[in-house]
XYZ file of C-alpha atoms in Angstrom:
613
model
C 71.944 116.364 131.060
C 70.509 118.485 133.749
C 71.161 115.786 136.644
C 75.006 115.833 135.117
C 75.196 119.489 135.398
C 74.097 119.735 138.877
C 76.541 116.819 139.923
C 79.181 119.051 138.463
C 78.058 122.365 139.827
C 79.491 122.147 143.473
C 82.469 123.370 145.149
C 85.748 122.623 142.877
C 83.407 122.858 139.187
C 81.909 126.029 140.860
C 77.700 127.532 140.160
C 76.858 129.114 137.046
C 73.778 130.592 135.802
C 72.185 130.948 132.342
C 74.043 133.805 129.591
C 77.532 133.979 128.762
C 80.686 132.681 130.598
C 83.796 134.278 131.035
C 86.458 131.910 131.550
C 89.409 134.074 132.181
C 92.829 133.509 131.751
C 95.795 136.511 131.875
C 95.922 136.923 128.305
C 92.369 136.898 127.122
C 88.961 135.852 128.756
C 87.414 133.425 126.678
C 83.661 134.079 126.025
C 80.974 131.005 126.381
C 77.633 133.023 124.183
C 74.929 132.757 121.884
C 74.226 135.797 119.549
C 71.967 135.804 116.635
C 74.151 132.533 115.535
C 76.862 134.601 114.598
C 80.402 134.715 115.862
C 80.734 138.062 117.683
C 83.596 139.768 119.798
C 83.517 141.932 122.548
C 86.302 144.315 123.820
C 85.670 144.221 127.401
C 86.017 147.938 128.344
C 87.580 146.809 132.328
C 88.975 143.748 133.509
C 86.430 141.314 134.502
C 86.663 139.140 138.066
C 82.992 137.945 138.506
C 82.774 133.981 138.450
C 81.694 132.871 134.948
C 78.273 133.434 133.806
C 75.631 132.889 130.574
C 74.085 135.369 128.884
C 72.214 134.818 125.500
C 69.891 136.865 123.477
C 66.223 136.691 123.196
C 66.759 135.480 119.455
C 68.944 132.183 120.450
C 71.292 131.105 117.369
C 72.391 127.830 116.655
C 75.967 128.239 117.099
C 78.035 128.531 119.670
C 81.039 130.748 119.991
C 84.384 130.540 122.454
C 85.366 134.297 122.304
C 87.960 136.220 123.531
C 87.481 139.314 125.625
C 90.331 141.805 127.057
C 92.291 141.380 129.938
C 91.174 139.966 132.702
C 93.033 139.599 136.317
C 90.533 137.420 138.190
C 93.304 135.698 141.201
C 92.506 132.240 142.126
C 90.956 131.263 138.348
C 93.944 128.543 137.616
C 92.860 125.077 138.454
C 94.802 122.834 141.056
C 97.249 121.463 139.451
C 97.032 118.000 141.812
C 96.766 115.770 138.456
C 99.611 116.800 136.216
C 101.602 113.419 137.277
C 99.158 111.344 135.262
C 98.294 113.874 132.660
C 101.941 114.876 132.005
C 103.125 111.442 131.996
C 101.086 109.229 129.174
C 101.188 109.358 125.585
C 98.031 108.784 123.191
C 97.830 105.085 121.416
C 95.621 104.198 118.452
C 93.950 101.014 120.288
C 90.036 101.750 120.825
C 87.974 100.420 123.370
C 84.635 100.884 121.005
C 83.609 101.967 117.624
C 83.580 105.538 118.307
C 85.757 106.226 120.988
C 89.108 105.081 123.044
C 89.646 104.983 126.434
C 93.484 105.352 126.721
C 96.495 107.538 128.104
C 97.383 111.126 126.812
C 99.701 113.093 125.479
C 102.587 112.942 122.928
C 105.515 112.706 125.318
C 106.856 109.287 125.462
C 107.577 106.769 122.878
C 108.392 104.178 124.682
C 106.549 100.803 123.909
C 102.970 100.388 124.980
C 102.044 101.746 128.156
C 98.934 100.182 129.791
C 97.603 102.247 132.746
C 94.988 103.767 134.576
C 95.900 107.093 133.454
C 93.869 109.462 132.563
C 91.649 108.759 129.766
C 91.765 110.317 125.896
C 90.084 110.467 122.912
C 91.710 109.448 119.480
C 90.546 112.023 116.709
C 91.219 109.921 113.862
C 88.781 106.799 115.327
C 86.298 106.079 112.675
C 82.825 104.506 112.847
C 82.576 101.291 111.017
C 81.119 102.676 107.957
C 84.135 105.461 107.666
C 86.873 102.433 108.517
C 88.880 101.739 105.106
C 88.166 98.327 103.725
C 91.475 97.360 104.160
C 91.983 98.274 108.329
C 88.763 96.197 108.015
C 90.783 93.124 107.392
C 93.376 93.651 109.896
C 93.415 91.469 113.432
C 92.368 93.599 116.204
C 95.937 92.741 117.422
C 97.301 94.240 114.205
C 100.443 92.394 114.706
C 103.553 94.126 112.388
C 103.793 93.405 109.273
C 106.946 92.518 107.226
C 107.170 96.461 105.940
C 106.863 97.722 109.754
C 109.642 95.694 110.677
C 111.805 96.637 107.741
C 111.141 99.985 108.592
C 112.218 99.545 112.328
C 114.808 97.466 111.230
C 116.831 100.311 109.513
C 116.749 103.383 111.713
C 119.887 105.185 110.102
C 118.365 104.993 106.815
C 115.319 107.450 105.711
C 111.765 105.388 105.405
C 111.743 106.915 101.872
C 115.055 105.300 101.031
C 113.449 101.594 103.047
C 109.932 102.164 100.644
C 111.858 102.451 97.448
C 113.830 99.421 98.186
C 111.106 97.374 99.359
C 109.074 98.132 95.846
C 112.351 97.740 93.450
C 112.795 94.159 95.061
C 109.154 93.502 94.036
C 107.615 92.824 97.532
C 103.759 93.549 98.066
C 102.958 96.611 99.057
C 99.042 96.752 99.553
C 96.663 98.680 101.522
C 97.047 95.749 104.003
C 100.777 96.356 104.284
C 100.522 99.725 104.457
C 98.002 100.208 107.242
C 99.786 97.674 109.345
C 103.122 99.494 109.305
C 101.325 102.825 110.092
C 99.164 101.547 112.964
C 102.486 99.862 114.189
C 104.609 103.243 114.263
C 101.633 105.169 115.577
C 101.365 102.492 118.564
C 104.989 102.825 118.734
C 104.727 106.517 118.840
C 107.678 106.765 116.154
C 105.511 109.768 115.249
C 108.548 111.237 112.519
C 108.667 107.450 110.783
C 104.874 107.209 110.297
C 104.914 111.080 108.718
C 107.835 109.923 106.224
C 105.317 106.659 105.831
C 102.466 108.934 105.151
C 104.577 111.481 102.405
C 106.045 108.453 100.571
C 102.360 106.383 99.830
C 101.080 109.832 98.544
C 103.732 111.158 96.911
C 104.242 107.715 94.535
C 100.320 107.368 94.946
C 99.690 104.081 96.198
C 96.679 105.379 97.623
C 93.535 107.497 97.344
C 93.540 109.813 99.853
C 90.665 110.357 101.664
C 89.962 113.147 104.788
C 90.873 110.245 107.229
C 94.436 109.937 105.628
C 94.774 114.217 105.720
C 93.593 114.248 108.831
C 96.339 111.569 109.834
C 98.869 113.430 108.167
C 97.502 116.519 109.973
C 97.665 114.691 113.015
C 101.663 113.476 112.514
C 102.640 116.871 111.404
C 101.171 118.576 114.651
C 103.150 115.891 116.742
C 106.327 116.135 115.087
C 106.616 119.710 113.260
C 104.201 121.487 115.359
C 100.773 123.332 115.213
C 101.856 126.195 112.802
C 102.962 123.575 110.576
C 100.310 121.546 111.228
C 98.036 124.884 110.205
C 99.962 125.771 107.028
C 98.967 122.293 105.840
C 95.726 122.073 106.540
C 96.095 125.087 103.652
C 97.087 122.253 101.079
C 94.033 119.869 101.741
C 91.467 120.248 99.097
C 88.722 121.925 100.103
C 86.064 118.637 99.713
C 88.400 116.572 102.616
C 88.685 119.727 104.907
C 86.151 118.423 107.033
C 85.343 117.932 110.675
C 87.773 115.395 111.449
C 90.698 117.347 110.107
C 89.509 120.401 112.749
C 88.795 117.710 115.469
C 92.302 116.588 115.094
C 93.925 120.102 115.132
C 91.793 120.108 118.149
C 92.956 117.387 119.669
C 96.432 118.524 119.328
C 95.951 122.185 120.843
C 94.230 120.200 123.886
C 97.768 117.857 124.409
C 99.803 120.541 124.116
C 97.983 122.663 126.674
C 97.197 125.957 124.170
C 94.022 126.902 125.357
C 94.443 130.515 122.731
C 94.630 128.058 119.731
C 91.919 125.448 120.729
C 89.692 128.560 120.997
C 90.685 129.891 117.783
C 89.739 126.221 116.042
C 86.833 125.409 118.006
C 85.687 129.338 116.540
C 86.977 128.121 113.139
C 84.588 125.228 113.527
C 81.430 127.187 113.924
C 82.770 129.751 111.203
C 82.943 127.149 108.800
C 79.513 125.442 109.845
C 80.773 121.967 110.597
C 78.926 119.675 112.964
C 80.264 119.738 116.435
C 80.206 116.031 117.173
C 81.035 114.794 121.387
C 84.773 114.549 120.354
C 85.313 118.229 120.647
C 83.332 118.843 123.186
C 84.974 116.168 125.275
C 88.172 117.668 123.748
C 87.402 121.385 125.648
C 86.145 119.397 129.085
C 89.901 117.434 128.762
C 91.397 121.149 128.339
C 89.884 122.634 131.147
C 90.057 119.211 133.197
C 93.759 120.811 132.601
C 93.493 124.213 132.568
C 90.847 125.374 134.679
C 88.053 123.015 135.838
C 85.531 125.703 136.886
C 85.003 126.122 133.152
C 83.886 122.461 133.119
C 80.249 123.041 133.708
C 80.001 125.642 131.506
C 80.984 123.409 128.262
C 78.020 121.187 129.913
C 75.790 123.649 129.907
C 76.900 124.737 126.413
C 76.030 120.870 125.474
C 72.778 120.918 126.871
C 71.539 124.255 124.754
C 72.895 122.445 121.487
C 71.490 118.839 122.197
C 74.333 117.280 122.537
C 74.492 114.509 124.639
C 77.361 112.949 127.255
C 79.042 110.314 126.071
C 81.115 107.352 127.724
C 84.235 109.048 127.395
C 82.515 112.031 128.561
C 81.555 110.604 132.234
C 84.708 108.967 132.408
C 85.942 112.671 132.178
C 83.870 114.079 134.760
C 84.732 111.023 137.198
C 88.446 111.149 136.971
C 87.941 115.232 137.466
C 85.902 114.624 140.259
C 87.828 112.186 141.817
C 91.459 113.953 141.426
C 89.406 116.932 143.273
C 89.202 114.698 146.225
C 85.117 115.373 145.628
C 84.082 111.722 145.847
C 80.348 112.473 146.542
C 80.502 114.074 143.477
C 82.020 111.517 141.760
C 79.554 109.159 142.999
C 76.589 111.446 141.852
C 78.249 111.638 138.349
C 78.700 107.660 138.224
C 74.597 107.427 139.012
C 74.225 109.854 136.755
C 76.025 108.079 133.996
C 73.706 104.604 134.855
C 70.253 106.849 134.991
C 71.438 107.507 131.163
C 71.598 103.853 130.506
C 75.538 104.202 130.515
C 77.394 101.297 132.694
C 80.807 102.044 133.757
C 83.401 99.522 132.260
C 86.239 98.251 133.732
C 88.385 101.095 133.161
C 85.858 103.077 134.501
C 85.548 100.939 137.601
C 89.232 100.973 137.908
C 89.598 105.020 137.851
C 87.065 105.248 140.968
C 88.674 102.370 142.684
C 91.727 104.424 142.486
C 90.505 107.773 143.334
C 88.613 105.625 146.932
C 92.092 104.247 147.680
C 93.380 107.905 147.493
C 90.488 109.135 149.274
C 90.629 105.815 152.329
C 88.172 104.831 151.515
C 89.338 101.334 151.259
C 86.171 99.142 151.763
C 84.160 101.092 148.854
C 87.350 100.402 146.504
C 87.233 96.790 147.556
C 83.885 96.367 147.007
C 84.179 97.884 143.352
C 87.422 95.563 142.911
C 85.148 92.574 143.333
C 82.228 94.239 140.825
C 85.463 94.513 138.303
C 86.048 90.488 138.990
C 82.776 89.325 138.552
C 82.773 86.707 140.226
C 84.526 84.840 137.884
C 88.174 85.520 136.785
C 87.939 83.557 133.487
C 85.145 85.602 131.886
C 86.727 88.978 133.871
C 90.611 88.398 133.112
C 91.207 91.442 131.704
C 90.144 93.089 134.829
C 93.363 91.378 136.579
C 96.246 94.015 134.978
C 94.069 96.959 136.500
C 93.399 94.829 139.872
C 96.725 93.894 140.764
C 98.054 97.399 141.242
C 94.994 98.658 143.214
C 95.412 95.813 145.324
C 98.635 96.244 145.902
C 97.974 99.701 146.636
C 95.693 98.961 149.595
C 98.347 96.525 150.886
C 96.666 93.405 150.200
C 98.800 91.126 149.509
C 96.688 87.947 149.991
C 94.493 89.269 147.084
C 97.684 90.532 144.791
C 99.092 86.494 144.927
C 95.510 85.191 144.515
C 95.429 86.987 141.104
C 99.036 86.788 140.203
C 98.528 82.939 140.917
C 95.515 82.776 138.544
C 96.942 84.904 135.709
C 100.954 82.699 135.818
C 99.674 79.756 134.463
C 99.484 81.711 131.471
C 100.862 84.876 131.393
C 100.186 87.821 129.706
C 102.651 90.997 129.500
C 100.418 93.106 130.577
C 99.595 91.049 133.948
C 103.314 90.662 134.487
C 103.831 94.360 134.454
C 100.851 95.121 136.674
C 102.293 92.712 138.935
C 105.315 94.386 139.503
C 104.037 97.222 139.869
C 101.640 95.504 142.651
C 104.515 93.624 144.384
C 106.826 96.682 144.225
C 103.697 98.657 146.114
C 104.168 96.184 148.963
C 107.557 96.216 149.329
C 107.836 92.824 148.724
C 111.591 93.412 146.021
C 111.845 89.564 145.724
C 108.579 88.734 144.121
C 108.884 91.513 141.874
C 111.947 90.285 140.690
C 110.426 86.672 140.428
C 107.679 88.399 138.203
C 110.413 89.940 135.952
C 112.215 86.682 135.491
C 109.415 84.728 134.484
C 108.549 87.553 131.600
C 112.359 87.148 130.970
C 112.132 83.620 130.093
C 108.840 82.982 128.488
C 108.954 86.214 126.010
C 112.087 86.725 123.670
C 112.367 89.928 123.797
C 111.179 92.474 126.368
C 110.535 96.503 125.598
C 111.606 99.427 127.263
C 108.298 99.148 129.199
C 108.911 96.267 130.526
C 112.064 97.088 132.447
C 110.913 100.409 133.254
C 108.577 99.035 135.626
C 110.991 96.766 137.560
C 113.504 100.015 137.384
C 110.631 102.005 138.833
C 110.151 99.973 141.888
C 114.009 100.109 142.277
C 113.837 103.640 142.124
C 110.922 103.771 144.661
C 112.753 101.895 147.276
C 116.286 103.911 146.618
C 118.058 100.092 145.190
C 120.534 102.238 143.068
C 123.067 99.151 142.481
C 120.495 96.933 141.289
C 118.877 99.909 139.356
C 121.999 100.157 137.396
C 122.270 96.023 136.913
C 118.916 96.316 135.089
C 119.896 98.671 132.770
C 123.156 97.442 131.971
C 120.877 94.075 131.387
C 118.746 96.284 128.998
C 121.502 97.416 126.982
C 123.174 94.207 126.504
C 119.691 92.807 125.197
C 119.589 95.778 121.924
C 116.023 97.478 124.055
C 115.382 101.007 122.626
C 116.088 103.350 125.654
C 113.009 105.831 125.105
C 111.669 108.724 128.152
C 109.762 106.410 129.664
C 112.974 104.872 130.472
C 115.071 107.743 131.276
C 112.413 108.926 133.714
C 112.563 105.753 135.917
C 116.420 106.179 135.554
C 116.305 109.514 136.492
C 113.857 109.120 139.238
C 116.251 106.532 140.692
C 119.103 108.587 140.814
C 117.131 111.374 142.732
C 115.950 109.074 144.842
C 119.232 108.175 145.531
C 120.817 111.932 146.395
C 122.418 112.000 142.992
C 120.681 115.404 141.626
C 123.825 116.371 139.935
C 123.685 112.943 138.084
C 120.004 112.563 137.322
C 120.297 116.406 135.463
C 123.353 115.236 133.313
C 121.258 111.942 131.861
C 118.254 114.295 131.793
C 120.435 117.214 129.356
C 121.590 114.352 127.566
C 118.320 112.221 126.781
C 116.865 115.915 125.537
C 119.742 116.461 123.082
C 118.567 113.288 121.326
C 115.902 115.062 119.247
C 113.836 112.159 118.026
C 112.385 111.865 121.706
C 111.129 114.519 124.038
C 111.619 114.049 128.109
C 108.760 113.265 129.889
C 107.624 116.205 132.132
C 107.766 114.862 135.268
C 111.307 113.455 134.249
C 111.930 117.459 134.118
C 109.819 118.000 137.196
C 111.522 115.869 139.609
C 114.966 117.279 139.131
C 113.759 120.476 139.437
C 111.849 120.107 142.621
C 114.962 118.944 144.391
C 116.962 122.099 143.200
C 113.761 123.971 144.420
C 114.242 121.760 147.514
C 117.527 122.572 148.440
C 116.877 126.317 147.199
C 119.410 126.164 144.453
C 117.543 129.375 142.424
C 120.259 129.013 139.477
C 119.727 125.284 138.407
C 115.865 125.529 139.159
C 115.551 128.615 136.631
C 117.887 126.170 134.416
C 115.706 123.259 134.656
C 112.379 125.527 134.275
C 114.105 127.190 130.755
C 114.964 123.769 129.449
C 111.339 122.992 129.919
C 110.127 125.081 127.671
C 113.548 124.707 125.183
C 111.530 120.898 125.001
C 108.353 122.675 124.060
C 106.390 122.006 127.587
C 104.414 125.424 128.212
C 104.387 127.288 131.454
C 102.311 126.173 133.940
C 101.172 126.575 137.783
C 102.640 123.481 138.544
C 106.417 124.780 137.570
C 106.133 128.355 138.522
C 105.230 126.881 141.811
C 108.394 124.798 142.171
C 110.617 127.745 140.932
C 109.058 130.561 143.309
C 109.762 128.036 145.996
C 113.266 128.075 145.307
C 113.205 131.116 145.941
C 111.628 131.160 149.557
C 113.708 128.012 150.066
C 116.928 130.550 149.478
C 115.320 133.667 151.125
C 115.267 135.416 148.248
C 113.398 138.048 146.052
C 111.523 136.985 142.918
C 111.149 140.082 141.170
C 109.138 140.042 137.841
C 107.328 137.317 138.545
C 103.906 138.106 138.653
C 104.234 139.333 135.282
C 106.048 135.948 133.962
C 103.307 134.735 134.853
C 100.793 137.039 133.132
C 102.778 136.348 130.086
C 102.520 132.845 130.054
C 98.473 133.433 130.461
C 98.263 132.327 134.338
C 97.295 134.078 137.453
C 98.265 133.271 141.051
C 96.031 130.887 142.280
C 96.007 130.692 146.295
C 99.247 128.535 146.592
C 101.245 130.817 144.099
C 99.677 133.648 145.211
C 101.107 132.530 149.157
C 104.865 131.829 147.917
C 104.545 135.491 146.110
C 103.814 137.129 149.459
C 106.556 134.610 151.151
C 109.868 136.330 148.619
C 108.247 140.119 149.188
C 108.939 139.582 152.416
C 112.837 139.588 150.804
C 112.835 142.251 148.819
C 115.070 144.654 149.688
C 113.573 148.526 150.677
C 115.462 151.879 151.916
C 115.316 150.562 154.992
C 116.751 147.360 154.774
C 119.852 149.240 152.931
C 120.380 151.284 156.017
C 119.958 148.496 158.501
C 122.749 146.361 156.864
């Protein structure tokens, strides 16, 4: 634990010494500290602008306490915001990689079919060891494929789930824990978050089953996604007190961490401790995912809070630390962390593998990502296949095409939809439009039905290359074939209009996929449109754009205040207020922000300037 704290201590993760850490943010400094194993808090009597720190008392507690302190105004503190494309971007799936924890992509913002990417990794709060797993998820095929309910359910999206359940039962068709934890994993995969929740209400309410803390903490978990946190809060009120255990905090956890609210993953983490549950991994790695996010110099202090309550690094953790690393452009440190991780008796799986390879292509350093391409492959294709939908694009990414149609040639005889979509994605990378399109066809014709995913990618590369008319083709195609249009979807569309110089037209399918309230934009769907109004310094539709962002429920970040203040020193024109829209969305003006600030004061208009015009 000490060799992974010293791999993290350098340059973008910052030093820190033993006591307490202040990890400041505008609205409150939260407060890393042992004291006498009690929760304690401190009104700091001036604001505080010292990196963080640990202090601890002679009598060291067991319990460790994220506090909030005063106001602090410490300038540079927010993170770079260089990762948002992949963090913003990926929705959570219920698929795990091991018994304890799953490797896959974040967030609640899409609900398009499954997405299968590099991403950046997650945890899912409701994973269960194999002890905890209900008997009947026991039984299911790790495919899970749906079940006759799930598709009933699907099948009849005008009509209420309630209304689908009560039919299904009055026609006398099972309906067993089988059945019922099929159609739930489906929906969740699915992300049709508000289907599941009516799934959820129905089984209890006519109780077909037992619930248990896994099956509140689900609920929990649905509510959060599709009501919100307060809700999510007011029913953890209605749980009986012997199920209101660590998972159900864990997942409220989880939930503050995807929707970026540092104040109320403090505030549970604290509720944790007050309430003397165990503080497994999961929420630890839940806080280093936050301030992966939020502010990574805090990173190493959640390490070193670890280390003082024996807690040790898990897979999921290193892959953490990597991908940090690595998005930092740090890639000795990534490299120390990965050694690290193998001195623990960790190996890095493919996924693991993959994330470096990606972050040395980034970097140039294209002959160490080869040489961990080949470590992925094994040697042997056959026993490394599943390597080949992570390979593709990384290959294609270095331009190597003679290694993109080696695998693609392997992996055709028999297909798989992931493959196909990773080599699209490769083929698109290389410019090479026709084999893309070859790629598509052949999924076309040997799979019945293709999702939203599916034509997404093939959109995307359209988009990328500014192919507008055949970009409209494909989704004509996709609407004559019945595919749910999701965000994942409109973002590719909306991208390609952008692409294409059609701002105007790419906002009006953007206002118009938001009004559909069972699916939320993506953010960089948001994000794009508004960085060509910042572009072009249209102040008006930028300010539009960065208000409907939060009208979707996306909190204020760096990353948009950025692209709005830069409208303004795109249109030579004063900001004024901003620095304290920005202290009351909790952020301070890191260097870049803090650079565009000083850009519009130039703008603002003083006696003199009055006089002179």
């Amino acid at each position: 634990m000490l060799a992974l704290r010293r791999a993290c201590n350098p340059l973008k993760f910052r030093g820190f010494s033993g006591g307490t850490s202040r990890a400041c943010c505008a609205k409150s400094e939260i407060v890393f500290s042992y004291v006498e194993g009690k929760a304690m808090v401190f009104e700091s009597p001036q604001p505080v602008s010292e990196r963080p720190r640990f202090y601890h008392s002679t009598n060291t507690g067991s319990k460790f306490y994220l506090e909030k302190r005063g106001f602090a105004s410490q300038a540079g503190s927010e993170s770079s915001e260089s990762d948002d494309d992949l963090e913003e971007e990926f929705s959570e799936l219920e698929t795990p990689l091991s018994a304890n924890e799953s490797v896959v992509n974040v967030d609640h913002l899409i609900s398009d079919d499954d997405i299968n990417d590099i991403g950046e990794p997650s945890q899912n709060a409701l994973e269960l060891s194999d002890n905890e797993t209900d008997q009947a998820e026991k039984k299911l095929p790790r495919k899970k494929a749906p079940s006759e309910l799930f598709k009933a359910i699907i099948s009849a999206p005008g009509v209420s789930v309630h209304s689908v359940l009560d039919k299904w039962v009055a026609e006398g068709k099972d309906l067993d824990q089988f059945e019922i934890s099929n159609a739930m994993f489906n929906l969740r995969k699915r992300r049709l978050f508000g289907r599941a929740l009516q799934l959820s209400e129905w089984v209890e309410a006519n109780k077909r089953k037992d619930f248990g803390e896994r099956d509140y903490a689900s609920r929990l978990d649905l509510i959060a996604k599709v009501r919100g946190l307060h809700k999510a809060e007011v029913y953890i009120e209605k749980i009986p007190k012997s199920f209101k255990g660590e998972m159900i905090y864990r997942t409220l956890l989880a939930n503050c961490v995807a929707v970026y609210d540092v104040k109320k993953a403090v505030e549970v983490f604290n509720k944790m401790k007050d309430l003397e549950l165990p503080i497994t991994i999961f929420s630890y790695n839940q806080l280093l995912l936050l301030y992966k996010r939020h502010d990574k110099k805090k990173i190493a202090d959640v390490l070193l809070l670890m280390e003082k309550e024996n807690v040790k690094p898990s897979l999921f953790t290193y892959i953490l630390l990597i991908d940090t690393k690595g998005q930092s452009n740090d890639i000795a440190g990534m490299d120390q962390i990965a050694e690290t991780m193998k001195a623990e008796g960790i190996e890095p799986d493919i996924k693991t593998q993959a994330i470096m390879a990606r972050h040395y292509v980034s970097g140039g350093l294209k002959e160490k990502a080869e040489i961990v391409l080949k470590e992925m492959e094994g040697g042997n294709l056959d026993e490394h296949r599943w390597a080949c939908q992570f390979m593709l694009p990384l290959y294609g990414s270095l331009g190597k095409a003679d290694e993109v149609s080696r695998l693609w040639n392997f992996c055709k005889k028999s297909p798989r939809l992931d493959e196909c979509v990773a080599a699209i994605e490769a083929w698109g990378q290389l410019k090479n439009i026709p084999e893309a399109e070859a790629v598509f066809e052949l999924m076309s014709k040997t799979w019945k039905k293709l999702s939203s995913k599916h034509y997404s990618t093939l959109l995307k590369v359209y988009a990328n290359h500014k192919m507008l008319s055949k970009g409209k083709d494909l989704i004509k195609q996709m609407g004559d074939s019945g595919c749910r249009i999701g965000p994942l979807t409109w973002d590719a569309l909306i991208k390609l209009y952008v692409e294409a110089g059609e701002v105007e037209k790419a906002d009006s399918i953007l206002n118009k996929a938001a009004q559909q309230n069972q699916m939320k934009p993506m953010f960089s769907s948001y994000m794009i449109v508004m960085e060509k109004y910042a572009k072009k310094g249209d102040i008006h539709n930028a300010e539009k754009m960065f208000h409907r962002m939060r009208q979707a429920g996306y909190q204020a970040r760096s990353k948009q205040f950025q692209t709005l203040i830069q409208a303004y020193v795109n249109a030579k024109a004063p900001c004024y207020g901003m620095r304290e829209r920005l202290k009351a969305d909790g952020l301070f003006a890191n260097k870049a922000v803090a650079a565009q600030l000083a850009q519009v004061d130039a703008f603002k208009r003083t006696v003199v300037s009055d006089l002179l015009d």
